[in-house]
Coordinates of C-alpha atoms and ligand atoms in Angstrom, one line a residue:
M1 CA -12.2 25.8 -21.1
A2 CA -9.8 25.2 -23.9
V3 CA -10.8 22.8 -27.7
E4 CA -7.5 21.3 -27.8
P5 CA -5.7 23.2 -30.9
L6 CA -5.4 19.8 -33.1
V7 CA -2.7 19.1 -36.0
L8 CA -3.1 15.8 -36.9
V9 CA -3.9 15.3 -40.0
E10 CA -6.5 11.8 -40.9
K11 CA -4.2 9.7 -43.2
G12 CA -6.9 7.1 -44.1
A13 CA -10.2 7.5 -44.3
L14 CA -12.3 5.8 -41.5
T15 CA -14.0 3.2 -44.1
S16 CA -10.8 2.4 -45.5
E17 CA -9.4 -1.6 -44.0
P18 CA -6.3 0.1 -41.8
P19 CA -3.0 -1.9 -42.0
Q20 CA -2.8 -5.1 -40.9
S21 CA 0.5 -5.4 -40.0
G22 CA 2.8 -3.6 -38.4
P23 CA 2.2 -1.5 -34.9
L24 CA -1.6 -0.6 -33.5
V25 CA -2.4 2.3 -35.3
D26 CA -5.4 5.0 -35.7
R27 CA -6.2 6.7 -39.0
F28 CA -4.2 9.6 -37.9
G29 CA -1.5 8.0 -37.3
R30 CA -1.5 7.7 -33.6
H31 CA 0.5 4.5 -32.6
L32 CA -2.0 3.2 -29.5
E33 CA 0.6 0.9 -27.1
D34 CA -0.8 1.5 -23.5
L35 CA -3.5 -0.9 -22.8
R36 CA -5.9 -0.2 -19.6
V37 CA -7.8 -3.5 -18.8
S38 CA -10.3 -3.6 -16.0
L39 CA -10.5 -6.7 -13.3
T40 CA -14.0 -5.8 -12.6
D41 CA -17.0 -2.8 -12.4
R42 CA -17.4 -3.8 -8.5
C43 CA -15.6 -1.1 -5.8
N44 CA -15.0 -0.9 -1.5
F45 CA -15.3 2.6 -1.9
R46 CA -18.5 5.1 -3.0
C47 CA -16.3 7.8 -4.4
L48 CA -19.5 10.7 -4.6
Y49 CA -18.5 11.8 -7.8
C50 CA -18.4 7.9 -9.6
M51 CA -21.4 6.3 -8.0
P52 CA -24.2 6.7 -5.9
E53 CA -23.9 5.0 -2.4
E54 CA -25.7 1.9 -2.8
G55 CA -22.7 0.8 -5.8
L56 CA -23.9 -0.4 -9.2
P57 CA -25.7 -3.1 -10.3
W58 CA -23.0 -5.4 -11.3
M59 CA -22.1 -7.6 -13.4
P60 CA -22.3 -11.0 -12.4
D61 CA -18.6 -13.3 -12.4
A62 CA -19.4 -14.9 -15.7
Q63 CA -19.9 -11.9 -17.8
L64 CA -16.3 -11.2 -16.9
L65 CA -13.3 -11.8 -18.4
T66 CA -11.4 -15.0 -16.6
F67 CA -7.1 -14.9 -16.2
D68 CA -7.7 -17.1 -18.9
E69 CA -8.5 -14.3 -20.8
I70 CA -7.3 -11.7 -20.2
E71 CA -3.5 -13.4 -21.0
R72 CA -4.8 -14.3 -24.4
L73 CA -5.5 -10.6 -25.2
I74 CA -3.2 -9.2 -23.8
R75 CA -0.7 -11.4 -25.8
L76 CA -2.0 -10.4 -28.6
F77 CA -2.3 -6.7 -27.7
V78 CA 1.7 -6.9 -26.6
E79 CA 2.0 -8.5 -30.3
I80 CA 1.0 -5.8 -32.8
G81 CA 2.0 -3.6 -30.3
V82 CA 1.2 -2.6 -26.9
R83 CA 4.2 -1.9 -24.1
E84 CA 2.4 -1.1 -21.3
V85 CA -0.4 -1.8 -19.5
R86 CA -2.3 -1.0 -16.6
L87 CA -4.7 -2.9 -14.2
T88 CA -7.7 -1.0 -13.8
G89 CA -10.9 -1.6 -11.7
G90 CA -13.7 -0.6 -10.1
E91 CA -11.4 -1.6 -7.5
P92 CA -8.8 -4.5 -9.6
T93 CA -7.6 -5.7 -5.8
L94 CA -10.6 -6.9 -5.6
R95 CA -10.5 -9.9 -8.0
A96 CA -9.3 -13.0 -5.9
G97 CA -5.7 -14.2 -7.5
L98 CA -4.7 -10.5 -8.2
P99 CA -1.0 -11.2 -7.9
D100 CA -1.3 -15.0 -10.3
L101 CA -2.6 -13.2 -12.3
I102 CA 0.4 -10.3 -12.7
A103 CA 2.9 -13.2 -12.3
R104 CA 1.0 -14.2 -15.1
L105 CA 0.8 -11.3 -16.9
G106 CA 5.2 -10.3 -16.3
A107 CA 5.7 -13.0 -17.9
I108 CA 4.5 -11.7 -21.4
R109 CA 7.7 -10.8 -23.5
G110 CA 7.9 -7.2 -24.4
L111 CA 5.8 -5.6 -22.4
E112 CA 8.1 -3.0 -20.6
S113 CA 5.3 -1.8 -18.1
L114 CA 2.7 -3.7 -15.6
S115 CA 0.9 -1.5 -12.9
L116 CA -1.8 -0.9 -11.9
T117 CA -5.0 1.6 -10.2
T118 CA -5.8 1.2 -6.8
N119 CA -7.9 3.0 -3.9
G120 CA -5.3 1.5 -1.8
F121 CA -7.6 0.4 0.8
L122 CA -6.0 -3.5 0.7
L123 CA -2.8 -2.3 0.0
K124 CA -1.1 -3.1 2.9
H125 CA -1.6 -6.6 3.0
L126 CA -1.2 -6.8 -0.9
S127 CA 2.0 -4.9 -1.7
R128 CA 4.5 -7.6 -0.8
P129 CA 2.3 -10.7 -3.4
L130 CA 2.5 -7.7 -5.3
A131 CA 5.8 -6.9 -5.1
E132 CA 6.6 -10.8 -5.9
A133 CA 4.7 -10.9 -8.7
G134 CA 6.4 -8.7 -10.7
L135 CA 4.3 -5.4 -10.5
T136 CA 6.6 -2.5 -12.0
R137 CA 4.4 0.9 -11.1
I138 CA 1.0 2.2 -9.4
N139 CA -1.0 5.0 -9.1
V140 CA -2.5 5.2 -5.8
S141 CA -6.3 8.1 -5.6
L142 CA -6.5 10.0 -3.1
D143 CA -7.9 12.9 -2.8
T144 CA -7.8 14.5 0.5
L145 CA -5.4 13.8 3.3
V146 CA -8.4 15.5 6.4
T147 CA -10.3 11.6 7.5
E148 CA -13.7 13.5 7.9
K149 CA -13.1 14.2 4.9
F150 CA -12.0 11.4 2.7
E151 CA -15.1 9.4 4.8
R152 CA -17.6 12.4 3.4
I153 CA -16.1 12.3 -0.8
T154 CA -15.8 8.0 -0.2
R155 CA -18.0 7.1 2.4
R156 CA -15.5 5.2 4.0
D157 CA -13.5 5.9 6.9
A158 CA -10.2 4.5 5.5
L159 CA -7.8 7.1 5.0
H160 CA -6.1 5.5 7.9
R161 CA -5.8 1.9 5.4
V162 CA -4.7 3.9 2.3
L163 CA -2.3 6.0 3.6
E164 CA -0.7 3.3 5.4
G165 CA -1.5 1.1 2.3
L166 CA 1.1 3.7 1.1
E167 CA 4.1 3.4 4.0
E168 CA 4.1 -0.3 2.9
I169 CA 4.6 0.1 -0.7
E170 CA 7.5 1.7 -0.3
R171 CA 9.4 -1.1 0.8
Y172 CA 9.8 -2.8 -2.6
P173 CA 11.6 -0.6 -4.7
S174 CA 11.6 -2.3 -8.0
I175 CA 7.3 -0.9 -7.7
W176 CA 8.5 2.6 -8.8
P177 CA 7.6 5.2 -9.5
I178 CA 4.7 5.8 -6.8
K179 CA 2.2 8.0 -8.2
V180 CA -0.3 9.6 -6.0
N181 CA -3.7 10.9 -7.8
A182 CA -6.1 13.5 -6.7
V183 CA -9.3 14.1 -8.6
A184 CA -9.4 17.9 -8.5
M185 CA -12.9 19.9 -8.0
R186 CA -13.9 22.9 -7.1
G187 CA -14.9 24.0 -3.1
F188 CA -13.1 20.8 -2.3
T189 CA -9.1 19.9 -3.2
E190 CA -7.9 24.1 -2.6
E191 CA -6.6 23.6 1.3
E192 CA -5.8 19.6 0.0
I193 CA -3.4 21.7 -3.0
I194 CA -0.4 22.7 -0.1
P195 CA -0.7 19.4 2.2
F196 CA -0.5 17.3 -0.5
A197 CA 2.7 19.5 -1.8
E198 CA 3.8 19.1 1.5
L199 CA 4.1 15.1 0.8
A200 CA 5.2 14.9 -2.5
R201 CA 8.4 16.8 -0.5
R202 CA 8.4 14.8 2.2
K203 CA 7.1 11.1 1.0
P204 CA 9.2 9.0 -2.3
Y205 CA 5.3 10.2 -4.2
H206 CA 5.1 11.3 -7.8
I207 CA 1.5 13.9 -6.2
R208 CA -0.4 14.4 -9.1
F209 CA -3.4 16.5 -9.5
I210 CA -6.2 15.4 -11.9
E211 CA -8.8 17.7 -13.6
F212 CA -13.0 16.0 -12.9
M213 CA -13.8 14.6 -15.9
P214 CA -18.1 13.7 -16.6
L215 CA -17.9 10.3 -16.0
D216 CA -20.1 10.8 -13.2
A217 CA -22.6 7.8 -12.4
D218 CA -25.2 10.1 -11.6
G219 CA -23.8 12.7 -14.4
T220 CA -24.4 15.9 -12.0
W221 CA -21.2 17.1 -13.5
N222 CA -20.6 20.6 -14.8
N223 CA -17.9 22.6 -16.1
D224 CA -18.6 24.9 -13.0
Q225 CA -16.7 22.3 -10.2
V226 CA -13.3 21.4 -12.9
L227 CA -10.4 23.6 -10.3
S228 CA -8.1 23.9 -13.2
G229 CA -4.4 22.2 -13.2
E230 CA -2.8 25.5 -14.0
E231 CA -5.0 27.1 -11.5
I232 CA -3.1 24.8 -8.8
R233 CA 0.0 24.5 -10.1
Q234 CA 0.5 28.9 -9.5
V235 CA -0.5 27.9 -6.2
I236 CA 1.5 25.7 -5.1
H237 CA 4.9 27.7 -7.2
A238 CA 3.2 31.2 -5.5
W239 CA 4.1 28.7 -2.0
R240 CA 7.3 27.1 -3.8
P241 CA 8.9 27.4 -7.1
L242 CA 8.4 24.2 -9.5
V243 CA 10.2 23.6 -12.4
R244 CA 8.9 22.2 -15.7
L245 CA 10.3 18.6 -16.5
Q246 CA 10.6 17.2 -20.2
D247 CA 7.6 14.8 -20.6
D248 CA 7.0 11.3 -22.7
T249 CA 4.7 13.1 -25.8
S250 CA 1.8 10.8 -24.8
S251 CA 2.0 11.4 -21.3
T252 CA -1.0 13.1 -19.9
S253 CA 0.8 14.4 -17.1
R254 CA 2.3 17.8 -16.8
N255 CA 5.0 17.2 -14.9
Y256 CA 6.5 19.7 -12.5
V257 CA 9.6 18.8 -8.9
F258 CA 10.6 21.8 -7.4
E259 CA 13.1 24.2 -7.5
D260 CA 14.9 22.4 -5.2
G261 CA 15.0 19.0 -6.9
I262 CA 12.7 17.8 -3.6
G263 CA 9.8 16.1 -4.4
R264 CA 7.5 16.4 -7.7
I265 CA 4.5 17.4 -8.9
G266 CA 1.7 16.6 -11.8
F267 CA -1.3 18.3 -13.1
I268 CA -3.8 15.7 -15.5
N269 CA -5.7 18.6 -17.7
P270 CA -8.0 16.5 -19.7
V271 CA -10.8 19.4 -19.4
S272 CA -8.8 22.4 -19.6
E273 CA -6.0 21.8 -21.7
P274 CA -7.3 18.3 -23.6
F275 CA -3.9 16.2 -24.7
C276 CA -5.8 13.5 -27.3
S277 CA -3.7 14.8 -30.1
T278 CA -0.9 12.3 -28.5
C279 CA -3.0 9.9 -26.7
N280 CA -1.7 6.8 -27.5
R281 CA -3.6 4.9 -24.5
I282 CA -7.5 1.8 -25.8
R283 CA -9.2 0.3 -22.9
L284 CA -10.8 -3.1 -22.1
T285 CA -13.2 -3.6 -20.2
A286 CA -14.4 -6.1 -17.4
D287 CA -16.1 -7.7 -19.7
G288 CA -14.2 -7.9 -22.9
Q289 CA -15.3 -4.8 -24.7
L290 CA -12.8 -3.5 -26.7
R291 CA -13.0 1.2 -26.3
T292 CA -10.9 3.6 -28.3
C293 CA -11.5 6.4 -25.9
L294 CA -12.2 7.0 -22.6
F295 CA -15.0 8.5 -23.7
S296 CA -16.4 6.7 -26.5
V297 CA -19.9 6.9 -26.8
E298 CA -20.3 2.7 -28.1
D299 CA -17.4 -0.5 -27.8
T300 CA -16.5 -3.6 -30.1
S301 CA -16.8 -7.0 -28.0
L302 CA -14.1 -8.7 -27.6
M303 CA -15.8 -11.6 -25.3
G304 CA -17.8 -12.1 -27.6
L305 CA -15.5 -13.6 -30.4
L306 CA -13.3 -15.3 -27.6
R307 CA -16.4 -17.4 -26.4
A308 CA -17.1 -17.7 -29.7
G309 CA -14.0 -19.8 -30.5
A310 CA -12.5 -16.6 -32.5
S311 CA -8.7 -17.2 -33.6
N312 CA -6.1 -14.3 -33.7
G313 CA -6.6 -13.6 -36.4
D314 CA -9.8 -12.6 -35.7
L315 CA -9.7 -11.3 -32.9
E316 CA -6.7 -9.5 -33.9
R317 CA -8.1 -8.2 -38.2
T318 CA -11.3 -6.5 -35.3
I319 CA -9.1 -4.6 -32.9
R320 CA -7.1 -3.1 -36.3
S321 CA -10.5 -2.4 -37.5
A322 CA -11.8 -0.7 -34.0
V323 CA -8.8 1.3 -33.2
W324 CA -8.0 2.6 -37.6
R325 CA -12.0 4.2 -36.2
K326 CA -10.6 6.0 -32.9
E327 CA -12.1 8.8 -31.2
L328 CA -10.2 12.1 -33.3
K329 CA -10.7 13.7 -29.9
H330 CA -12.7 14.2 -26.5
H331 CA -16.0 17.1 -27.3
I332 CA -16.0 17.5 -23.0
N333 CA -16.1 21.5 -24.0
E334 CA -18.3 21.8 -26.4
G335 CA -21.6 22.1 -25.5
A336 CA -24.3 19.5 -27.1
F337 CA -22.1 18.4 -29.4
F338 CA -21.1 15.8 -26.0
V339 CA -22.8 13.1 -25.6
R340 CA -22.1 11.3 -22.1
P341 CA -19.9 7.6 -22.4
N342 CA -22.0 4.8 -22.6
R343 CA -20.1 4.2 -20.0
S344 CA -19.7 5.3 -16.0
M345 CA -16.0 5.6 -14.7
S346 CA -16.7 2.3 -12.4
Q347 CA -17.5 0.4 -15.6
I348 CA -14.7 1.9 -17.8
G349 CA -11.3 1.7 -15.2
G350 CA -8.8 4.6 -15.2
Ligands
SF4_1 S1 -10.0 11.6 -24.2 FE1 -9.6 9.5 -25.5 S2 -8.5 10.7 -26.9 FE2 -8.6 12.1 -25.1 S3 -7.3 11.5 -24.4 FE3 -8.3 10.4 -23.8 S4 -8.7 9.0 -24.4 FE4 -7.6 9.8 -25.7

């Protein structure tokens, strides 16, 4: 597995003070413009690679950021350079009043993109309110198109609901693109590759394969389980030729279109082709902790400051200081050097 040949140069010492104005940057000069906000750690699925069958000890409601706190923080983040917000979970559609929150966030000047990552279970019912509230993009997690395998991996008999939800969201062109994210795992995904490629040609969905990452709650991940993006690309290319597209610098996905122009496929390869050198992402957990990397081993509490009556100036200084110290990269492929993050995926959000 590859270790990314980083070209980043430290522009400031870890101990030096970050710039107190201008765009949000880290000491390697990366601009942090993409904020992932988890609305809850709860989920109505029990995906094998994410959490145990009985679920996890959920955060009590009092420990979750309120909508007022979320709106205040996102307004501040947008003031200092964030341009994209993605709402995640657990499963964000379980948070009551989600369309109202989206309407409030959608009204924030300077916010260019407001998206949602969902397992799609409630999408048929929520598509219209989400569109009317101003959602602009959506990511639906779906690892298989086989009913029995879906039930085996999510511990829910719900494939039909997710597919119905996708069909419903198609009716709202204001939500575009519709991305479908499939976690790629060796011994599970191989049979799904061509059916997903066919789906990309049949439907207006951008199908993306995401390499399995060590964020599982039971900590059993290992490299042998990773089915690399390149392996999948070769299978699809042999089936129907793919043409590489020009991606945005900070794009996590390597995107392709079929030679005849019908259908779009992407590969998100954090394990085999890490993309930390162009990372523009930070995360806010449902309990108000700022995470500067998906694989952070520590958080910076904004919740504590908020509830202690901190000013926006105090919050901004704390955010800038934490982001300045953002991790250079993940160490997944560096054996003992890799330390598992202090939270599992459902407690961080995608
Ligand atoms: S591992 Fe961390 S630094 Fe690398 S791309 Fe992901 S969030 Fe960014």
